[in-house]
Coordinates of C-alpha atoms and ligand atoms in Angstrom, one line a residue:
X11 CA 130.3 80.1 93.7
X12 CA 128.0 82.7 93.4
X13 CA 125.3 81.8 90.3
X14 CA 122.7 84.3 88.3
X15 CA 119.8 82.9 86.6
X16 CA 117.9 84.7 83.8
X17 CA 114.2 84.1 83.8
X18 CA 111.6 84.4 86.8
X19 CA 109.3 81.7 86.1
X20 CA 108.3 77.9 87.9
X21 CA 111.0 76.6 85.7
X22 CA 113.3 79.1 87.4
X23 CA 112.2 78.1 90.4
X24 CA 113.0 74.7 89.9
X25 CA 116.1 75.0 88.7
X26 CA 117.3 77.6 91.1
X27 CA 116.0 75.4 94.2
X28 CA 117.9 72.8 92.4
X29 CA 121.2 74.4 91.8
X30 CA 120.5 76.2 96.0
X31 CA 121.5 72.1 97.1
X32 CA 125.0 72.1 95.3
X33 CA 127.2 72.7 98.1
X34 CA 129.5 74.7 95.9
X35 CA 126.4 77.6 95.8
X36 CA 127.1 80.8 97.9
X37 CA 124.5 82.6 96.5
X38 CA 121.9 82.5 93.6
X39 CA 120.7 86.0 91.8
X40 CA 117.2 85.8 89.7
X41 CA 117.0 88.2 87.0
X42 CA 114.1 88.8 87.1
X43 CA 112.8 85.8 89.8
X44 CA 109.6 86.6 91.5
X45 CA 108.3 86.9 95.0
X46 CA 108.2 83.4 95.7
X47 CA 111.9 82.0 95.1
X48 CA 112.8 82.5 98.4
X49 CA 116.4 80.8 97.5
X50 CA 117.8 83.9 95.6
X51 CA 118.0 87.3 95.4
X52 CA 115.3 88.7 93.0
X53 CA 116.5 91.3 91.1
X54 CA 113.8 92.4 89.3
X55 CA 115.8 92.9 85.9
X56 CA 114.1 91.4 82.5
X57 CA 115.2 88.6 81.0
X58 CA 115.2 90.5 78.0
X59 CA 116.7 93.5 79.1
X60 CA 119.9 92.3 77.6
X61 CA 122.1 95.7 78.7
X62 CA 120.7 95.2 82.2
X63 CA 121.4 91.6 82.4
X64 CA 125.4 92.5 81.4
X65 CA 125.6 95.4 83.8
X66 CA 124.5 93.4 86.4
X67 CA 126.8 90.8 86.0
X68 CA 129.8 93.4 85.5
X69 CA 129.1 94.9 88.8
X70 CA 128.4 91.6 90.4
X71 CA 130.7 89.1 88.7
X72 CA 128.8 85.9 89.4
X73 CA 131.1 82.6 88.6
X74 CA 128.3 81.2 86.3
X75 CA 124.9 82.3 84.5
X76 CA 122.2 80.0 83.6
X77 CA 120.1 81.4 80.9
X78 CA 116.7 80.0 80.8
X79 CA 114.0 81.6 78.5
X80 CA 113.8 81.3 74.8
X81 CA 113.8 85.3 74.2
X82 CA 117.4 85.6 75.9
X83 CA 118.7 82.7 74.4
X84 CA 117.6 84.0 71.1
X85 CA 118.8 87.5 71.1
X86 CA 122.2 86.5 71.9
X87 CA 122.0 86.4 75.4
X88 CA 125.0 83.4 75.5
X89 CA 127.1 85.4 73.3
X90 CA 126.8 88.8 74.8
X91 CA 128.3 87.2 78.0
X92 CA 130.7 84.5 76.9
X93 CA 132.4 87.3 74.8
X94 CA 132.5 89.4 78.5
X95 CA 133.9 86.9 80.2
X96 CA 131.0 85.1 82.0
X97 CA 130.8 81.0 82.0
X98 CA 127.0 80.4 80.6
X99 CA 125.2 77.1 80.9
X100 CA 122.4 78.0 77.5
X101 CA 123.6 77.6 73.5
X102 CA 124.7 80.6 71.3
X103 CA 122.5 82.5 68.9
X104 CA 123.2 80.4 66.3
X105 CA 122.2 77.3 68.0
X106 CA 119.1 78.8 69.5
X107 CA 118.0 79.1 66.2
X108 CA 116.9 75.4 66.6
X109 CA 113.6 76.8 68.5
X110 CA 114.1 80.5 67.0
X111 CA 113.1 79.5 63.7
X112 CA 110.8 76.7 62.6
X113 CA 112.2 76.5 59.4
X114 CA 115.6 76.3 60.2
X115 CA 114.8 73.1 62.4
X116 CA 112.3 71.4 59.8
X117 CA 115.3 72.0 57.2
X118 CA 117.8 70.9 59.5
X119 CA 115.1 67.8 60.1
X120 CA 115.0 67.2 56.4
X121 CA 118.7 67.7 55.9
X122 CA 120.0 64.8 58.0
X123 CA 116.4 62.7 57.8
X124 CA 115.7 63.5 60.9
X125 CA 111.9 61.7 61.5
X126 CA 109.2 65.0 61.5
X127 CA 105.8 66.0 60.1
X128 CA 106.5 66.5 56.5
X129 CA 106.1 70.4 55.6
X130 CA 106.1 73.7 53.0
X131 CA 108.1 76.8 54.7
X132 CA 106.3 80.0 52.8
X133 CA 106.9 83.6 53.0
X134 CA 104.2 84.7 50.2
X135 CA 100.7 84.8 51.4
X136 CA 99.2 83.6 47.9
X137 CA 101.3 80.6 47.5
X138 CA 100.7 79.7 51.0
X139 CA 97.1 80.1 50.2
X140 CA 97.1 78.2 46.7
X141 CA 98.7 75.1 48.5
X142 CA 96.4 75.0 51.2
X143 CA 93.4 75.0 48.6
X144 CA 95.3 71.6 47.6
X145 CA 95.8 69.9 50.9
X146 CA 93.7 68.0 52.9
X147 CA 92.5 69.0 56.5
X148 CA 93.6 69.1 59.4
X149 CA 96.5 71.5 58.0
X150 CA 98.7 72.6 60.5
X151 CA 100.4 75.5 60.4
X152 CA 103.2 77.5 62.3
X153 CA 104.5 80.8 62.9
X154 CA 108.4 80.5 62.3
X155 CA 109.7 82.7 64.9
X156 CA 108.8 82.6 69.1
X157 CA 105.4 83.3 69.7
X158 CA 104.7 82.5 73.5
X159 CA 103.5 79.1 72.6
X160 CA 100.5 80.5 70.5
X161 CA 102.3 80.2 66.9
X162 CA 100.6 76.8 65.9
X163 CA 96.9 76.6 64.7
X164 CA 95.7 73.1 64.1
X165 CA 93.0 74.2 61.3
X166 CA 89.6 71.9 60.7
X167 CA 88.5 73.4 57.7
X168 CA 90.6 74.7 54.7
X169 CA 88.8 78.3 55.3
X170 CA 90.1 77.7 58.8
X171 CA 93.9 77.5 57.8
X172 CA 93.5 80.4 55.6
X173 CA 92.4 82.7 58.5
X174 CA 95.8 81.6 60.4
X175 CA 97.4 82.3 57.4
X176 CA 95.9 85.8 57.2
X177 CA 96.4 87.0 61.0
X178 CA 100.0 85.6 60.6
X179 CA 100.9 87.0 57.3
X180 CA 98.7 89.5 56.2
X181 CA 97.8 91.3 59.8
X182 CA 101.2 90.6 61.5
X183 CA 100.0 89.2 64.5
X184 CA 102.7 87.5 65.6
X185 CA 105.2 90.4 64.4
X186 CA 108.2 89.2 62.2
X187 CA 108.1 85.8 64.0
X188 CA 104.9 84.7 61.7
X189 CA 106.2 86.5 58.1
X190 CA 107.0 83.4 57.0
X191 CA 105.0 80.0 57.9
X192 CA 105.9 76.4 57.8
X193 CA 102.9 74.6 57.0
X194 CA 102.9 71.0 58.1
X195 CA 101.1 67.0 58.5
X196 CA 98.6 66.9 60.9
X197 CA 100.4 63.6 63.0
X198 CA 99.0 61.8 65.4
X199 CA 99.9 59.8 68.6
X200 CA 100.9 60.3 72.2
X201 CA 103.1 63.1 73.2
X202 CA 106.4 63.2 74.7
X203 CA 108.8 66.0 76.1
X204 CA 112.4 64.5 76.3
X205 CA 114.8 67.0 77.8
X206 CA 118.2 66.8 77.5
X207 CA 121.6 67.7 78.7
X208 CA 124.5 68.1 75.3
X209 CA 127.4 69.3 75.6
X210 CA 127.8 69.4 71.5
X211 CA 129.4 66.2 71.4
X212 CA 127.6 64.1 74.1
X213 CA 123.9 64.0 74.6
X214 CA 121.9 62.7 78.0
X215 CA 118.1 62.5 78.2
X216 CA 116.3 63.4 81.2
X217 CA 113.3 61.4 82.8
X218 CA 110.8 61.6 80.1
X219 CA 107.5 64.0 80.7
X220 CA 104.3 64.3 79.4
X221 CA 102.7 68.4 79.0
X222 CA 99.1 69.0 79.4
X223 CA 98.9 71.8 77.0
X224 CA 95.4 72.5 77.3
X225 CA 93.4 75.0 79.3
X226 CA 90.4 72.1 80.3
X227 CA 90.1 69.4 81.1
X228 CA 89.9 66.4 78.2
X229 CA 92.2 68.5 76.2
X230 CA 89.7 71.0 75.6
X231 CA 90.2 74.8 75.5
X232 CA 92.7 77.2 74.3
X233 CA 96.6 75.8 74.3
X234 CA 98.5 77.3 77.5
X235 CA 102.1 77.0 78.0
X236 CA 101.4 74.1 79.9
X237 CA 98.9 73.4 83.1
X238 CA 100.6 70.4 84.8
X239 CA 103.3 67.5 83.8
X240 CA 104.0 64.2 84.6
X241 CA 106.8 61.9 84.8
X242 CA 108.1 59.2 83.5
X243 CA 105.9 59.2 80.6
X244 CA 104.4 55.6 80.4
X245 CA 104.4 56.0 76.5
X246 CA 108.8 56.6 76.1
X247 CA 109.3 53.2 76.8
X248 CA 112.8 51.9 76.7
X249 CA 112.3 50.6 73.0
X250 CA 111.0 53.7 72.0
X251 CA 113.8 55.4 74.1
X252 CA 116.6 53.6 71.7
X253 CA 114.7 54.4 68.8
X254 CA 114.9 57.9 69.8
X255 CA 118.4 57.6 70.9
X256 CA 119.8 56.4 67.1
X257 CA 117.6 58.2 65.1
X258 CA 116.5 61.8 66.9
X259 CA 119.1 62.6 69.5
X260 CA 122.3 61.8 68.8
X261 CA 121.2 62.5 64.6
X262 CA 120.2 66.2 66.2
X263 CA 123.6 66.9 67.7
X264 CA 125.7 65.7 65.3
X265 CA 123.7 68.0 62.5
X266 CA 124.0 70.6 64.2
X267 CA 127.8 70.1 65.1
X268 CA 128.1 69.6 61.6
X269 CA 126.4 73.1 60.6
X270 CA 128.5 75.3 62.5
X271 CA 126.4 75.2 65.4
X272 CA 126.8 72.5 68.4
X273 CA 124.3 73.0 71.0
X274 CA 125.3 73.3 74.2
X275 CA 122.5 73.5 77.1
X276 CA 119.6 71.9 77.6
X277 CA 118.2 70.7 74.5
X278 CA 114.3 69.7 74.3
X279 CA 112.4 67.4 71.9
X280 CA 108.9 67.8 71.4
X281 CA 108.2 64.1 70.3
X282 CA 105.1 62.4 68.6
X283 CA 105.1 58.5 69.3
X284 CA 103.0 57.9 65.8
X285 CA 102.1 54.4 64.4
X286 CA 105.1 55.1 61.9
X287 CA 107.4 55.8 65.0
X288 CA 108.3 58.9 67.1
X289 CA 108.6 62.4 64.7
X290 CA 109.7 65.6 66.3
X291 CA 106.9 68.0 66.7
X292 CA 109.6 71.1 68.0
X293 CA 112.9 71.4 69.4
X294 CA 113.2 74.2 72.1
X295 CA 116.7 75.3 73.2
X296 CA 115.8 75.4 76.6
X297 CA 114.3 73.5 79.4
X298 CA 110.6 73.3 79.6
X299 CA 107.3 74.7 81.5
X300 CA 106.3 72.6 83.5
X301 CA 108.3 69.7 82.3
X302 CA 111.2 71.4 84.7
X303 CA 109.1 71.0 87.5
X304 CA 108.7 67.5 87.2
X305 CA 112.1 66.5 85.6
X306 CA 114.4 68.4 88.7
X307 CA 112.8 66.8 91.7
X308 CA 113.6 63.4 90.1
X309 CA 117.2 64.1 89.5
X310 CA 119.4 62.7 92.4
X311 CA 122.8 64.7 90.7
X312 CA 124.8 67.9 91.5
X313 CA 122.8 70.3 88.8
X314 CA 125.1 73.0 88.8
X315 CA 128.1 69.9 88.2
X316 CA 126.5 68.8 85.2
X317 CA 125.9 73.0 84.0
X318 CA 129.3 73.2 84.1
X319 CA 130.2 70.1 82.6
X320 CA 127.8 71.1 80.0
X321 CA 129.4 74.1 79.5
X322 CA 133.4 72.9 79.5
X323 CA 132.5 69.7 77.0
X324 CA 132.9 67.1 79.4
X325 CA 129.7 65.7 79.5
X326 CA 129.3 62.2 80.4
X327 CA 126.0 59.6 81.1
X328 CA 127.3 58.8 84.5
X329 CA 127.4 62.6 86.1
X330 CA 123.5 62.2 85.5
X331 CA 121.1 60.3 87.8
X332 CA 117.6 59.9 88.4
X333 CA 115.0 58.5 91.0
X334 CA 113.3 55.7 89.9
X335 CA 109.9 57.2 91.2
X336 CA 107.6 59.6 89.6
X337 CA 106.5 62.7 89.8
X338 CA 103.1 65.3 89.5
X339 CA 103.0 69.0 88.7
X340 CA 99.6 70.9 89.0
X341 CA 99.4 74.1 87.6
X342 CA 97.3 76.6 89.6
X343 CA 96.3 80.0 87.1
X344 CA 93.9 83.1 87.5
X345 CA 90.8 82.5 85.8
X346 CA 90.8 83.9 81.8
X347 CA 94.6 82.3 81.5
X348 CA 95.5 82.0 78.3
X349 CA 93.6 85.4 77.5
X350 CA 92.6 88.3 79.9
X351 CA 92.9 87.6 83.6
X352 CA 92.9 89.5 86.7
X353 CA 95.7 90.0 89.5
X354 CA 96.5 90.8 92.6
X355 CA 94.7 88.2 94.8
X356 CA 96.4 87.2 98.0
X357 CA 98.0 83.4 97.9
X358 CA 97.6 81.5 101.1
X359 CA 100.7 78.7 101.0
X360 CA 99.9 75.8 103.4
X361 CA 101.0 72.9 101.1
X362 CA 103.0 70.4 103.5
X363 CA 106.4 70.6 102.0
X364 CA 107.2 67.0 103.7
X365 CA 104.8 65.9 100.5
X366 CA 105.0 68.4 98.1
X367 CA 106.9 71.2 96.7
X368 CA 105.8 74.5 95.6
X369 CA 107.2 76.6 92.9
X370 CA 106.5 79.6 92.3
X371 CA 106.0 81.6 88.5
X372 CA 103.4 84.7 88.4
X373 CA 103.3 86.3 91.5
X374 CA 104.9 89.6 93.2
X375 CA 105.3 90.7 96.8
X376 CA 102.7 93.9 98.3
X377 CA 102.6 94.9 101.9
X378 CA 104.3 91.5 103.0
X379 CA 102.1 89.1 100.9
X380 CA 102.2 87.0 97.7
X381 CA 99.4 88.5 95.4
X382 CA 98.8 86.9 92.0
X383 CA 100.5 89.0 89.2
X384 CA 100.7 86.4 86.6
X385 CA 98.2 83.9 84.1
X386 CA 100.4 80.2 85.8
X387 CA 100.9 81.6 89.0
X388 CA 102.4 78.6 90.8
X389 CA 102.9 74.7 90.5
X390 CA 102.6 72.3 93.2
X391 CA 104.8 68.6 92.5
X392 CA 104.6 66.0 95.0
X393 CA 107.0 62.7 94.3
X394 CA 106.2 59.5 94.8
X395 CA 107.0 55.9 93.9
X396 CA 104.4 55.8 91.0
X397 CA 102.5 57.7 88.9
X398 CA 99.0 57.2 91.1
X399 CA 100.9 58.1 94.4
X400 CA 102.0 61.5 92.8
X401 CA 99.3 62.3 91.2
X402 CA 96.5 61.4 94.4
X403 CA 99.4 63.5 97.1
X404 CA 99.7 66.2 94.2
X405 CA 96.1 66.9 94.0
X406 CA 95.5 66.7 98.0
X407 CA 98.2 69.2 98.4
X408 CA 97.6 71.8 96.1
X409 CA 94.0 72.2 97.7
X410 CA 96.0 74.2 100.1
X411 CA 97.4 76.8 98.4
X412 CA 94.6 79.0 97.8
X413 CA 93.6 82.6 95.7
X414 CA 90.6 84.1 94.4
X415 CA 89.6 83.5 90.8
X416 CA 92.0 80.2 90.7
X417 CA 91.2 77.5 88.3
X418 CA 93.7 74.2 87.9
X419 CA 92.9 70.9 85.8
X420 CA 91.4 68.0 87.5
X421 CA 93.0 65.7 85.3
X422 CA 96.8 66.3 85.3
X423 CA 98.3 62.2 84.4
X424 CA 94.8 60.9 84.0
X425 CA 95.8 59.7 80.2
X426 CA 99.3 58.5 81.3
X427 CA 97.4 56.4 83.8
X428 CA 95.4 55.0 81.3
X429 CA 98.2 54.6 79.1
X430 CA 98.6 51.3 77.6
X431 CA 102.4 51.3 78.1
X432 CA 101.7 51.5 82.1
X433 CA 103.6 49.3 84.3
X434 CA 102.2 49.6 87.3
Ligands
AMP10 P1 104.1 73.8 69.8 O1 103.7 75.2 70.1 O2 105.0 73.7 68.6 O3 104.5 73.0 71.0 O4 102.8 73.1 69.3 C1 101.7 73.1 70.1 C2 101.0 71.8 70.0 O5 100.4 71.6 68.7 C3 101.8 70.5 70.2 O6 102.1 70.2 71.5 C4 101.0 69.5 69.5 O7 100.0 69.0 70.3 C5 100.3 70.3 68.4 N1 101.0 70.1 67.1 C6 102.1 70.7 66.6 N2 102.5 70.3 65.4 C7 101.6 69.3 65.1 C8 101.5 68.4 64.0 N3 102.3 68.4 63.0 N4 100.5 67.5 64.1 C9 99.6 67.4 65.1 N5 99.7 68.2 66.2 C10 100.7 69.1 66.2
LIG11 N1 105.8 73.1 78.2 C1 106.2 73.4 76.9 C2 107.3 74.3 76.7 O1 108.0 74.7 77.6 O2 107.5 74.8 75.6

């Protein structure tokens, strides 16, 4: 079969070296992809370049597309293909509206009592602002629509939540995405990515991960789209794995099923394990990054055989196995990541891929070399049979993969080590 993916990212890279061992793969196209996915073509074609993306596949007629990104997925990417023809593993517009608007999800949450932060979705500035003047701090609040993972401000002080509400409303920062605003319960608790495979009827979770979302170490600095993972997380523990099961999964599916809208893809919960139980911080229609780069090297099944599966409704737990071990993703970025960075640094690869895997996210080929063209450039995971082994062969290996003005956390799985749900 001959596969497209949409996106050019680690995650991409994961999934498409993932896919590249299903022996039904004749060839994998990355639209974009980047210099370093050495298992498909690289097209070079945005993943948002929606007219590009169908000509391509017109002229090229791939068997099956994978569309990965949230901005795709959201415009209509599924739709625009199904409707010519092409087999997609992703959900429809309507069911990407799950991440595409936070307040269709909180009142799809609310709707079916669905366990989540308890919130106010606004659209006028001064009533935002009058009901922030009554609520107590920490006040979090939200852009509705994407906004590269920078949409949420956790606000201190009351004067605090009124400037988010200002460069959101009032200044348009975000663009349309952060007209309207859900403001939302500060919770509190250990965080859990769950990603999972539906096919609209059936739902299978994924190894569980844990996201460092944080540019520093401690959890300090700005919030990144993530600079390493880990997985299992210690703190989705089989218990709280069945309480997930009855009351945020399967409840997810079958709401959204039951508005018009089954999802169909990879579905991910955002989940906070809080003393009242785990609540639903966000749903994203897609899989995560870097929880992909932790999640894939674990699973032991045909990808592409569960896509499809996804994709016909034919689901089932049994197509879908894991490793037992664990596994350890360490972002490496240029120095400034999340804000202003520079590029163009040659990356010298000598990470031994006996113990660890590279994937590749922001970088681009000149005169024969990787240079750095992105904030995450690259991810290094290493696998082992627990947590400390990954984490100690992660960290030794992704000292050799060098470029100028790099900077990584030191401290990628340090709290799930310490976690108090640790088995090891
Ligand atoms: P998001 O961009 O939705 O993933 O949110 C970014 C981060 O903000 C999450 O990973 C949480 O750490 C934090 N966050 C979001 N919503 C809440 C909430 N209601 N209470 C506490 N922290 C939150
Ligand atoms: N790592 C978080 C995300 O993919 O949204």
């Amino acid at each position: 079969m001959n596969i497209v993916v949409i996106g050019g990212g680690g995650r991409e890279h994961a999934i498409i070296k993932s896919i590249a061992k299903s022996p039904k793969v004749e060839k994998i196209y990355a639209l974009p992809g980047n210099a370093g996915i050495k298992e498909a073509e690289n097209t070079g074609i945005k993943a948002t370049d929606l007219e590009g993306i169908l000509k391509f596949c017109l002229e090229r007629k791939p068997d099956f597309v994978v569309v990965t990104p949230d901005d795709p997925l959201v415009m209509g990417a599924v739709d625009m293909l199904e409707d010519n023809g092409f087999k997609c593993f992703g959900p429809d517009k309507k069911a990407a509206r799950i991440e595409g608007s936070k307040g269709f999800a909180k009142e799809l949450m609310a709707k079916y009592g669905i366990p989540t932060a308890r919130y106010r979705i606004f659209g006028d500035f001064r009533q935002a602002v009058n009901y922030v003047s009554e609520t107590e701090p920490p006040i979090v609040v939200k852009a509705d629509g994407l906004a590269l993972g920078k949409g949420v401000i956790i606000a201190q002080t009351r004067e605090e939540a009124v400037g988010a509400l200002d460069s959101m409303m009032r200044e348009n920062k975000f663009g349309e995405s952060g007209k309207t605003v859900v403001i939302e319960e500060f919770l509190q608790g250990p965080e859990v990515s769950v990603l999972c495979f539906t096919d609209g009827k059936n739902i299978v979770p994924m190894v569980s991960s844990m996201d460092h979302k944080r540019a520093l170490d401690g959890d300090m600095g700005l919030n990144t789209g993530g600079m390493g993972t880990i997985a299992p997380n210690p703190y989705f523990t089989e218990e709280v794995a069945e309480i997930c099961r009855k009351t945020i999964f399967e409840p997810t599916i079958k709401a959204m099923a039951k508005e018009g809208c089954p999802f169909k893809g990879c579905l991910y919960f955002g989940l906070m394990i809080t003393k009242d139980g785990p609540k639903v911080i966000e749903y994203n229609c897609r899989f995560g990054d870097p929880e992909t780069q932790v999640v894939l090297p674990l699973l032991k099944s045909d990808l592409l055989e569960i896509m499809i599966a996804v994709r016909e409704g034919k689901l089932s737990r049994d197509m879908v196995k894991f490793d037992t071990g664990a596994a350890c993703c360490v972002i490496k970025a240029s120095k400034g990541y999340p804000t202003a960075y520079e590029k163009g640094f040659v990356v010298t690869d000598r990470v031994d891929r006996k113990k660890a895997d590279v994937f590749y996210a922001g970088v681009s080929e000149k005169d024969g070399e990787l240079v750095t063209s992105g904030g995450r450039v690259l991810g290094v995971t290493a696998i082992a049979a627990t947590l400390p082994e990954a984490v100690k062969t992660a960290y030794s290996e992704v000292e050799k993969i060098n470029f100028e003005k790099q900077f990584f956390r030191r401290d990628i799985g340090k709290r799930a080590l310490e976690a108090k749900t640790q088995t090891w």
